[in-house]
Amino acid sequence: MAQAMFDLTGRLALVTGSSQGIGFALARGLAQAGARVVLNGRDAAKLAAAAQRLTAEGLAVEQAAFDVTEIAALDDTVAAIEAAHGPLHILVNNAGIIRRMPSVDVTPALWREVLGTNVDAVFFLAQAAARRMIPRGEGKIINICSVQSELGRPTIAPYATSKGALRMMTRTLCAEWAKHGVQVNGIAPGYFDTELTSALVQDKVFTEWLCQRTPAGRWGRVEELVGAAVFLAAPASNFVNGQLLYVDGGMTAVV
């Protein structure tokens, strides 16, 4: 009985930005739990390589190469995925970008680039999914937020603003869609060792600060996010809605 609560067999999941890093780890974890997973990325070659890795592990994966920032095409994109693979049960909004610079140097174009990817694309992809989930009376939407949904840090004002916005988007969509059987929740990772953070991992000063700031005393490993994703995608979380699950080694719990 308990195991069945976390079984994703027969479910179709779309994970954006899943060619590498956190998105790839989450896609693999959902597939290992039984879901058929649609991988997404802008680079078709990188996407195909990621799919090949998972297929070689015996996992059920599909591919959908598209740019989440092409807002006008998102509804048609979700329609095409459903036409090809069946009803979409799980959406993981993982694709995102970060640009680091002093706030006084942030240009309007850079601001819009970050907010367009991290907020606009998430909302309109969730909207496209919900338009189909709501009539069916079920669905799971998981927004990948951040400790920066709660905490500020120098040189990342656009990113932190976008992740704070995702926290409130998650709550507001819960307020509207929960009664239709759609759960909207977020995972807020702390600092994880990925391809995109490798420079920081190699920075001894930063890593020393991080290990002192985080009660767990280390960087996170991407596979440590999988349990949270499977929980929020599975029947086990059917009465969990509008929540952010911080997976951060305790960072947001202490001062």
mmCIF file of C-alpha atoms in Angstrom:
data_model
loop_
_atom_site.group_PDB
_atom_site.id
_atom_site.type_symbol
_atom_site.label_atom_id
_atom_site.label_comp_id
_atom_site.label_asym_id
_atom_site.label_seq_id
_atom_site.Cartn_x
_atom_site.Cartn_y
_atom_site.Cartn_z
ATOM 1 C CA MET A 1 0.000 0.000 0.000
ATOM 2 C CA ALA A 2 2.706 2.473 0.990
ATOM 3 C CA GLN A 3 4.766 1.649 -2.085
ATOM 4 C CA ALA A 4 1.755 2.173 -4.351
ATOM 5 C CA MET A 5 1.454 5.741 -3.066
ATOM 6 C CA PHE A 6 4.747 6.539 -4.797
ATOM 7 C CA ASP A 7 4.184 4.488 -7.947
ATOM 8 C CA LEU A 8 4.108 6.548 -11.165
ATOM 9 C CA THR A 9 3.382 3.657 -13.520
ATOM 10 C CA GLY A 10 1.115 4.771 -16.355
ATOM 11 C CA ARG A 11 1.787 8.466 -15.771
ATOM 12 C CA LEU A 12 3.209 10.830 -18.402
ATOM 13 C CA ALA A 13 5.576 13.561 -17.195
ATOM 14 C CA LEU A 14 7.135 16.522 -18.980
ATOM 15 C CA VAL A 15 10.340 17.866 -17.418
ATOM 16 C CA THR A 16 11.641 21.092 -18.942
ATOM 17 C CA GLY A 17 15.356 21.752 -19.149
ATOM 18 C CA SER A 18 16.137 18.070 -18.650
ATOM 19 C CA SER A 19 19.146 17.547 -20.904
ATOM 20 C CA GLN A 20 21.489 17.913 -17.932
ATOM 21 C CA GLY A 21 21.820 18.855 -14.288
ATOM 22 C CA ILE A 22 18.849 18.943 -11.951
ATOM 23 C CA GLY A 23 16.324 18.461 -14.751
ATOM 24 C CA PHE A 24 18.052 15.303 -15.973
ATOM 25 C CA ALA A 25 18.216 13.898 -12.438
ATOM 26 C CA LEU A 26 14.525 14.586 -11.863
ATOM 27 C CA ALA A 27 13.571 13.044 -15.206
ATOM 28 C CA ARG A 28 15.573 9.930 -14.398
ATOM 29 C CA GLY A 29 14.008 9.682 -10.935
ATOM 30 C CA LEU A 30 10.444 10.012 -12.232
ATOM 31 C CA ALA A 31 11.150 7.386 -14.885
ATOM 32 C CA GLN A 32 12.639 5.042 -12.279
ATOM 33 C CA ALA A 33 9.392 5.445 -10.317
ATOM 34 C CA GLY A 34 7.491 4.183 -13.359
ATOM 35 C CA ALA A 35 6.570 7.319 -15.302
ATOM 36 C CA ARG A 36 7.066 7.766 -19.017
ATOM 37 C CA VAL A 37 9.042 10.992 -19.201
ATOM 38 C CA VAL A 38 9.177 13.565 -21.979
ATOM 39 C CA LEU A 39 12.589 15.215 -21.921
ATOM 40 C CA ASN A 40 12.832 18.834 -23.038
ATOM 41 C CA GLY A 41 15.600 21.172 -24.096
ATOM 42 C CA ARG A 42 16.472 23.643 -26.843
ATOM 43 C CA ASP A 43 19.476 21.695 -28.147
ATOM 44 C CA ALA A 44 18.117 18.667 -30.023
ATOM 45 C CA ALA A 45 21.496 16.910 -30.103
ATOM 46 C CA LYS A 46 22.057 17.274 -26.359
ATOM 47 C CA LEU A 47 18.469 16.168 -25.767
ATOM 48 C CA ALA A 48 18.957 13.055 -27.887
ATOM 49 C CA ALA A 49 22.125 12.183 -25.968
ATOM 50 C CA ALA A 50 20.288 12.530 -22.655
ATOM 51 C CA ALA A 51 17.443 10.353 -23.917
ATOM 52 C CA GLN A 52 19.912 7.720 -25.093
ATOM 53 C CA ARG A 53 21.489 7.560 -21.625
ATOM 54 C CA LEU A 54 18.132 6.940 -19.984
ATOM 55 C CA THR A 55 16.952 4.492 -22.627
ATOM 56 C CA ALA A 56 20.145 2.508 -22.065
ATOM 57 C CA GLU A 57 19.082 2.186 -18.428
ATOM 58 C CA GLY A 58 15.799 0.655 -19.540
ATOM 59 C CA LEU A 59 13.743 3.756 -18.775
ATOM 60 C CA ALA A 60 10.786 4.985 -20.835
ATOM 61 C CA VAL A 61 11.558 8.409 -22.261
ATOM 62 C CA GLU A 62 10.390 10.587 -25.128
ATOM 63 C CA GLN A 63 11.828 13.822 -26.503
ATOM 64 C CA ALA A 64 10.334 17.259 -27.154
ATOM 65 C CA ALA A 65 12.849 19.846 -28.320
ATOM 66 C CA PHE A 66 11.380 23.318 -27.833
ATOM 67 C CA ASP A 67 12.237 26.675 -26.293
ATOM 68 C CA VAL A 68 10.076 27.433 -23.257
ATOM 69 C CA THR A 69 10.452 31.165 -23.903
ATOM 70 C CA GLU A 70 8.467 30.889 -27.142
ATOM 71 C CA ILE A 71 5.345 31.696 -25.180
ATOM 72 C CA ALA A 72 2.930 31.878 -28.104
ATOM 73 C CA ALA A 73 3.756 28.282 -29.079
ATOM 74 C CA LEU A 74 3.447 26.622 -25.647
ATOM 75 C CA ASP A 75 -0.221 25.701 -25.835
ATOM 76 C CA ASP A 76 0.271 24.069 -29.233
ATOM 77 C CA THR A 77 3.391 22.336 -27.916
ATOM 78 C CA VAL A 78 1.516 20.728 -25.025
ATOM 79 C CA ALA A 79 -1.281 19.762 -27.419
ATOM 80 C CA ALA A 80 1.268 18.081 -29.694
ATOM 81 C CA ILE A 81 2.846 16.193 -26.780
ATOM 82 C CA GLU A 82 -0.565 14.889 -25.720
ATOM 83 C CA ALA A 83 -1.458 13.963 -29.296
ATOM 84 C CA ALA A 84 1.749 11.965 -29.595
ATOM 85 C CA HIS A 85 2.023 10.421 -26.137
ATOM 86 C CA GLY A 86 -1.344 10.666 -24.350
ATOM 87 C CA PRO A 87 -2.610 12.756 -21.427
ATOM 88 C CA LEU A 88 -0.025 14.745 -19.499
ATOM 89 C CA HIS A 89 -0.250 13.943 -15.797
ATOM 90 C CA ILE A 90 2.881 15.650 -14.450
ATOM 91 C CA LEU A 91 4.626 18.891 -15.416
ATOM 92 C CA VAL A 92 7.970 19.807 -13.874
ATOM 93 C CA ASN A 93 8.881 23.420 -14.644
ATOM 94 C CA ASN A 94 12.646 23.161 -14.266
ATOM 95 C CA ALA A 95 14.095 25.259 -17.116
ATOM 96 C CA GLY A 96 15.661 28.464 -15.839
ATOM 97 C CA ILE A 97 18.637 30.781 -16.152
ATOM 98 C CA ILE A 98 20.773 32.966 -13.897
ATOM 99 C CA ARG A 99 22.820 36.037 -14.751
ATOM 100 C CA ARG A 100 25.239 37.423 -12.161
ATOM 101 C CA MET A 101 26.152 41.102 -11.956
ATOM 102 C CA PRO A 102 25.785 44.097 -9.640
ATOM 103 C CA SER A 103 22.204 45.337 -9.598
ATOM 104 C CA VAL A 104 23.264 48.801 -10.798
ATOM 105 C CA ASP A 105 24.524 47.191 -14.014
ATOM 106 C CA VAL A 106 21.432 45.106 -14.849
ATOM 107 C CA THR A 107 19.978 46.185 -18.188
ATOM 108 C CA PRO A 108 16.301 46.042 -19.134
ATOM 109 C CA ALA A 109 17.134 43.391 -21.718
ATOM 110 C CA LEU A 110 18.895 41.160 -19.168
ATOM 111 C CA TRP A 111 16.090 41.651 -16.654
ATOM 112 C CA ARG A 112 13.506 40.593 -19.217
ATOM 113 C CA GLU A 113 15.633 37.624 -20.307
ATOM 114 C CA VAL A 114 15.714 36.191 -16.783
ATOM 115 C CA LEU A 115 12.099 36.971 -15.890
ATOM 116 C CA GLY A 116 10.917 35.781 -19.305
ATOM 117 C CA THR A 117 12.519 32.374 -18.826
ATOM 118 C CA ASN A 118 12.037 31.892 -15.101
ATOM 119 C CA VAL A 119 8.551 33.367 -14.652
ATOM 120 C CA ASP A 120 6.684 33.961 -17.916
ATOM 121 C CA ALA A 121 7.526 30.568 -19.412
ATOM 122 C CA VAL A 122 6.630 28.757 -16.188
ATOM 123 C CA PHE A 123 3.241 30.440 -15.943
ATOM 124 C CA PHE A 124 2.206 29.907 -19.538
ATOM 125 C CA LEU A 125 3.408 26.309 -19.658
ATOM 126 C CA ALA A 126 1.523 25.597 -16.419
ATOM 127 C CA GLN A 127 -1.504 27.280 -17.957
ATOM 128 C CA ALA A 128 -1.284 25.103 -21.073
ATOM 129 C CA ALA A 129 -1.021 21.971 -18.942
ATOM 130 C CA ALA A 130 -3.831 22.994 -16.606
ATOM 131 C CA ARG A 131 -6.205 23.667 -19.487
ATOM 132 C CA ARG A 132 -6.036 19.928 -20.114
ATOM 133 C CA MET A 133 -5.618 18.667 -16.543
ATOM 134 C CA ILE A 134 -8.600 20.569 -15.115
ATOM 135 C CA PRO A 135 -11.247 18.950 -17.356
ATOM 136 C CA ARG A 136 -9.760 15.532 -16.481
ATOM 137 C CA GLY A 137 -9.862 16.336 -12.769
ATOM 138 C CA GLU A 138 -6.231 15.507 -12.012
ATOM 139 C CA GLY A 139 -2.698 16.739 -12.497
ATOM 140 C CA LYS A 140 0.592 17.519 -10.778
ATOM 141 C CA ILE A 141 2.553 20.693 -11.488
ATOM 142 C CA ILE A 142 5.938 21.069 -9.802
ATOM 143 C CA ASN A 143 7.783 24.383 -10.064
ATOM 144 C CA ILE A 144 11.516 24.320 -9.388
ATOM 145 C CA CYS A 145 12.075 27.286 -7.129
ATOM 146 C CA SER A 146 15.173 27.996 -5.021
ATOM 147 C CA VAL A 147 16.422 29.033 -1.609
ATOM 148 C CA GLN A 148 16.404 32.423 -3.337
ATOM 149 C CA SER A 149 12.606 32.167 -3.212
ATOM 150 C CA GLU A 150 13.211 33.045 0.450
ATOM 151 C CA LEU A 151 16.735 34.474 0.754
ATOM 152 C CA GLY A 152 18.508 37.315 -1.010
ATOM 153 C CA ARG A 153 22.105 37.380 -2.162
ATOM 154 C CA PRO A 154 24.239 40.015 -3.947
ATOM 155 C CA THR A 155 24.542 40.111 -7.764
ATOM 156 C CA ILE A 156 21.491 37.963 -8.591
ATOM 157 C CA ALA A 157 18.586 40.410 -8.278
ATOM 158 C CA PRO A 158 16.749 39.244 -11.447
ATOM 159 C CA TYR A 159 17.123 35.576 -10.495
ATOM 160 C CA ALA A 160 16.060 36.017 -6.872
ATOM 161 C CA THR A 161 13.112 38.151 -7.988
ATOM 162 C CA SER A 162 12.027 35.444 -10.405
ATOM 163 C CA LYS A 163 12.253 32.685 -7.811
ATOM 164 C CA GLY A 164 10.321 34.758 -5.286
ATOM 165 C CA ALA A 165 7.660 35.223 -7.937
ATOM 166 C CA LEU A 166 7.485 31.457 -8.448
ATOM 167 C CA ARG A 167 6.705 30.990 -4.771
ATOM 168 C CA MET A 168 3.634 33.221 -5.050
ATOM 169 C CA MET A 169 2.668 31.807 -8.444
ATOM 170 C CA THR A 170 2.661 28.337 -6.911
ATOM 171 C CA ARG A 171 0.367 29.468 -4.101
ATOM 172 C CA THR A 172 -1.983 31.382 -6.370
ATOM 173 C CA LEU A 173 -2.380 28.546 -8.850
ATOM 174 C CA CYS A 174 -3.132 26.270 -5.911
ATOM 175 C CA ALA A 175 -5.879 28.680 -4.853
ATOM 176 C CA GLU A 176 -7.509 28.360 -8.266
ATOM 177 C CA TRP A 177 -6.824 24.794 -9.354
ATOM 178 C CA ALA A 178 -6.861 22.673 -6.175
ATOM 179 C CA LYS A 179 -10.627 22.237 -6.340
ATOM 180 C CA HIS A 180 -10.171 20.710 -9.796
ATOM 181 C CA GLY A 181 -7.833 17.981 -8.541
ATOM 182 C CA VAL A 182 -4.641 19.689 -9.706
ATOM 183 C CA GLN A 183 -1.809 19.996 -7.187
ATOM 184 C CA VAL A 184 0.671 22.819 -7.717
ATOM 185 C CA ASN A 185 3.759 22.697 -5.514
ATOM 186 C CA GLY A 186 7.392 23.719 -5.640
ATOM 187 C CA ILE A 187 10.788 22.278 -4.829
ATOM 188 C CA ALA A 188 13.308 24.812 -3.564
ATOM 189 C CA PRO A 189 16.845 23.443 -3.923
ATOM 190 C CA GLY A 190 19.759 24.847 -2.014
ATOM 191 C CA TYR A 191 23.237 24.756 -3.535
ATOM 192 C CA PHE A 192 23.774 21.673 -5.700
ATOM 193 C CA ASP A 193 26.832 20.417 -7.540
ATOM 194 C CA THR A 194 25.862 20.533 -11.244
ATOM 195 C CA GLU A 195 27.408 21.437 -14.580
ATOM 196 C CA LEU A 196 26.188 25.014 -14.108
ATOM 197 C CA THR A 197 27.705 25.434 -10.639
ATOM 198 C CA SER A 198 31.043 23.725 -11.291
ATOM 199 C CA ALA A 199 32.958 27.025 -11.148
ATOM 200 C CA LEU A 200 31.534 27.754 -7.701
ATOM 201 C CA VAL A 201 32.224 24.207 -6.550
ATOM 202 C CA GLN A 202 35.872 24.695 -7.539
ATOM 203 C CA ASP A 203 36.011 28.074 -5.776
ATOM 204 C CA LYS A 204 37.517 27.167 -2.405
ATOM 205 C CA VAL A 205 36.468 30.414 -0.751
ATOM 206 C CA PHE A 206 32.845 30.044 -1.839
ATOM 207 C CA THR A 207 32.699 26.351 -0.976
ATOM 208 C CA GLU A 208 34.138 27.061 2.479
ATOM 209 C CA TRP A 209 31.475 29.739 3.029
ATOM 210 C CA LEU A 210 28.746 27.396 1.791
ATOM 211 C CA CYS A 211 29.800 24.535 4.034
ATOM 212 C CA GLN A 212 29.812 26.849 7.040
ATOM 213 C CA ARG A 213 26.440 28.370 6.103
ATOM 214 C CA THR A 214 24.683 25.036 5.468
ATOM 215 C CA PRO A 215 23.995 22.823 8.520
ATOM 216 C CA ALA A 216 24.671 19.706 6.423
ATOM 217 C CA GLY A 217 28.133 21.130 5.743
ATOM 218 C CA ARG A 218 28.351 20.323 2.031
ATOM 219 C CA TRP A 219 27.015 20.815 -1.472
ATOM 220 C CA GLY A 220 23.888 18.898 -2.398
ATOM 221 C CA ARG A 221 23.894 16.013 -4.868
ATOM 222 C CA VAL A 222 21.260 16.166 -7.616
ATOM 223 C CA GLU A 223 19.945 12.695 -6.832
ATOM 224 C CA GLU A 224 18.948 14.031 -3.408
ATOM 225 C CA LEU A 225 16.172 16.028 -5.109
ATOM 226 C CA VAL A 226 14.531 12.959 -6.604
ATOM 227 C CA GLY A 227 12.610 11.897 -3.507
ATOM 228 C CA ALA A 228 10.904 15.275 -3.273
ATOM 229 C CA ALA A 229 9.969 15.182 -6.959
ATOM 230 C CA VAL A 230 8.548 11.665 -6.813
ATOM 231 C CA PHE A 231 6.546 12.543 -3.693
ATOM 232 C CA LEU A 232 5.037 15.655 -5.280
ATOM 233 C CA ALA A 233 4.298 13.779 -8.519
ATOM 234 C CA ALA A 234 2.723 10.756 -6.842
ATOM 235 C CA PRO A 235 -0.614 9.997 -5.139
ATOM 236 C CA ALA A 236 1.185 10.362 -1.791
ATOM 237 C CA SER A 237 0.893 14.166 -2.165
ATOM 238 C CA ASN A 238 -2.748 14.372 -3.271
ATOM 239 C CA PHE A 239 -3.629 16.648 -0.321
ATOM 240 C CA VAL A 240 -0.427 18.697 -0.529
ATOM 241 C CA ASN A 241 -0.962 21.920 -2.446
ATOM 242 C CA GLY A 242 0.631 25.345 -2.751
ATOM 243 C CA GLN A 243 3.718 24.304 -0.796
ATOM 244 C CA LEU A 244 7.447 24.788 -1.300
ATOM 245 C CA LEU A 245 9.589 21.876 -0.180
ATOM 246 C CA TYR A 246 13.046 23.189 0.650
ATOM 247 C CA VAL A 247 15.795 20.667 -0.098
ATOM 248 C CA ASP A 248 18.749 22.708 1.096
ATOM 249 C CA GLY A 249 20.662 20.876 3.816
ATOM 250 C CA GLY A 250 18.980 23.125 6.377
ATOM 251 C CA MET A 251 20.164 26.449 4.932
ATOM 252 C CA THR A 252 16.815 28.266 5.217
ATOM 253 C CA ALA A 253 16.176 26.901 8.728
ATOM 254 C CA VAL A 254 19.078 28.621 10.475
ATOM 255 C CA VAL A 255 20.838 31.968 10.859
#
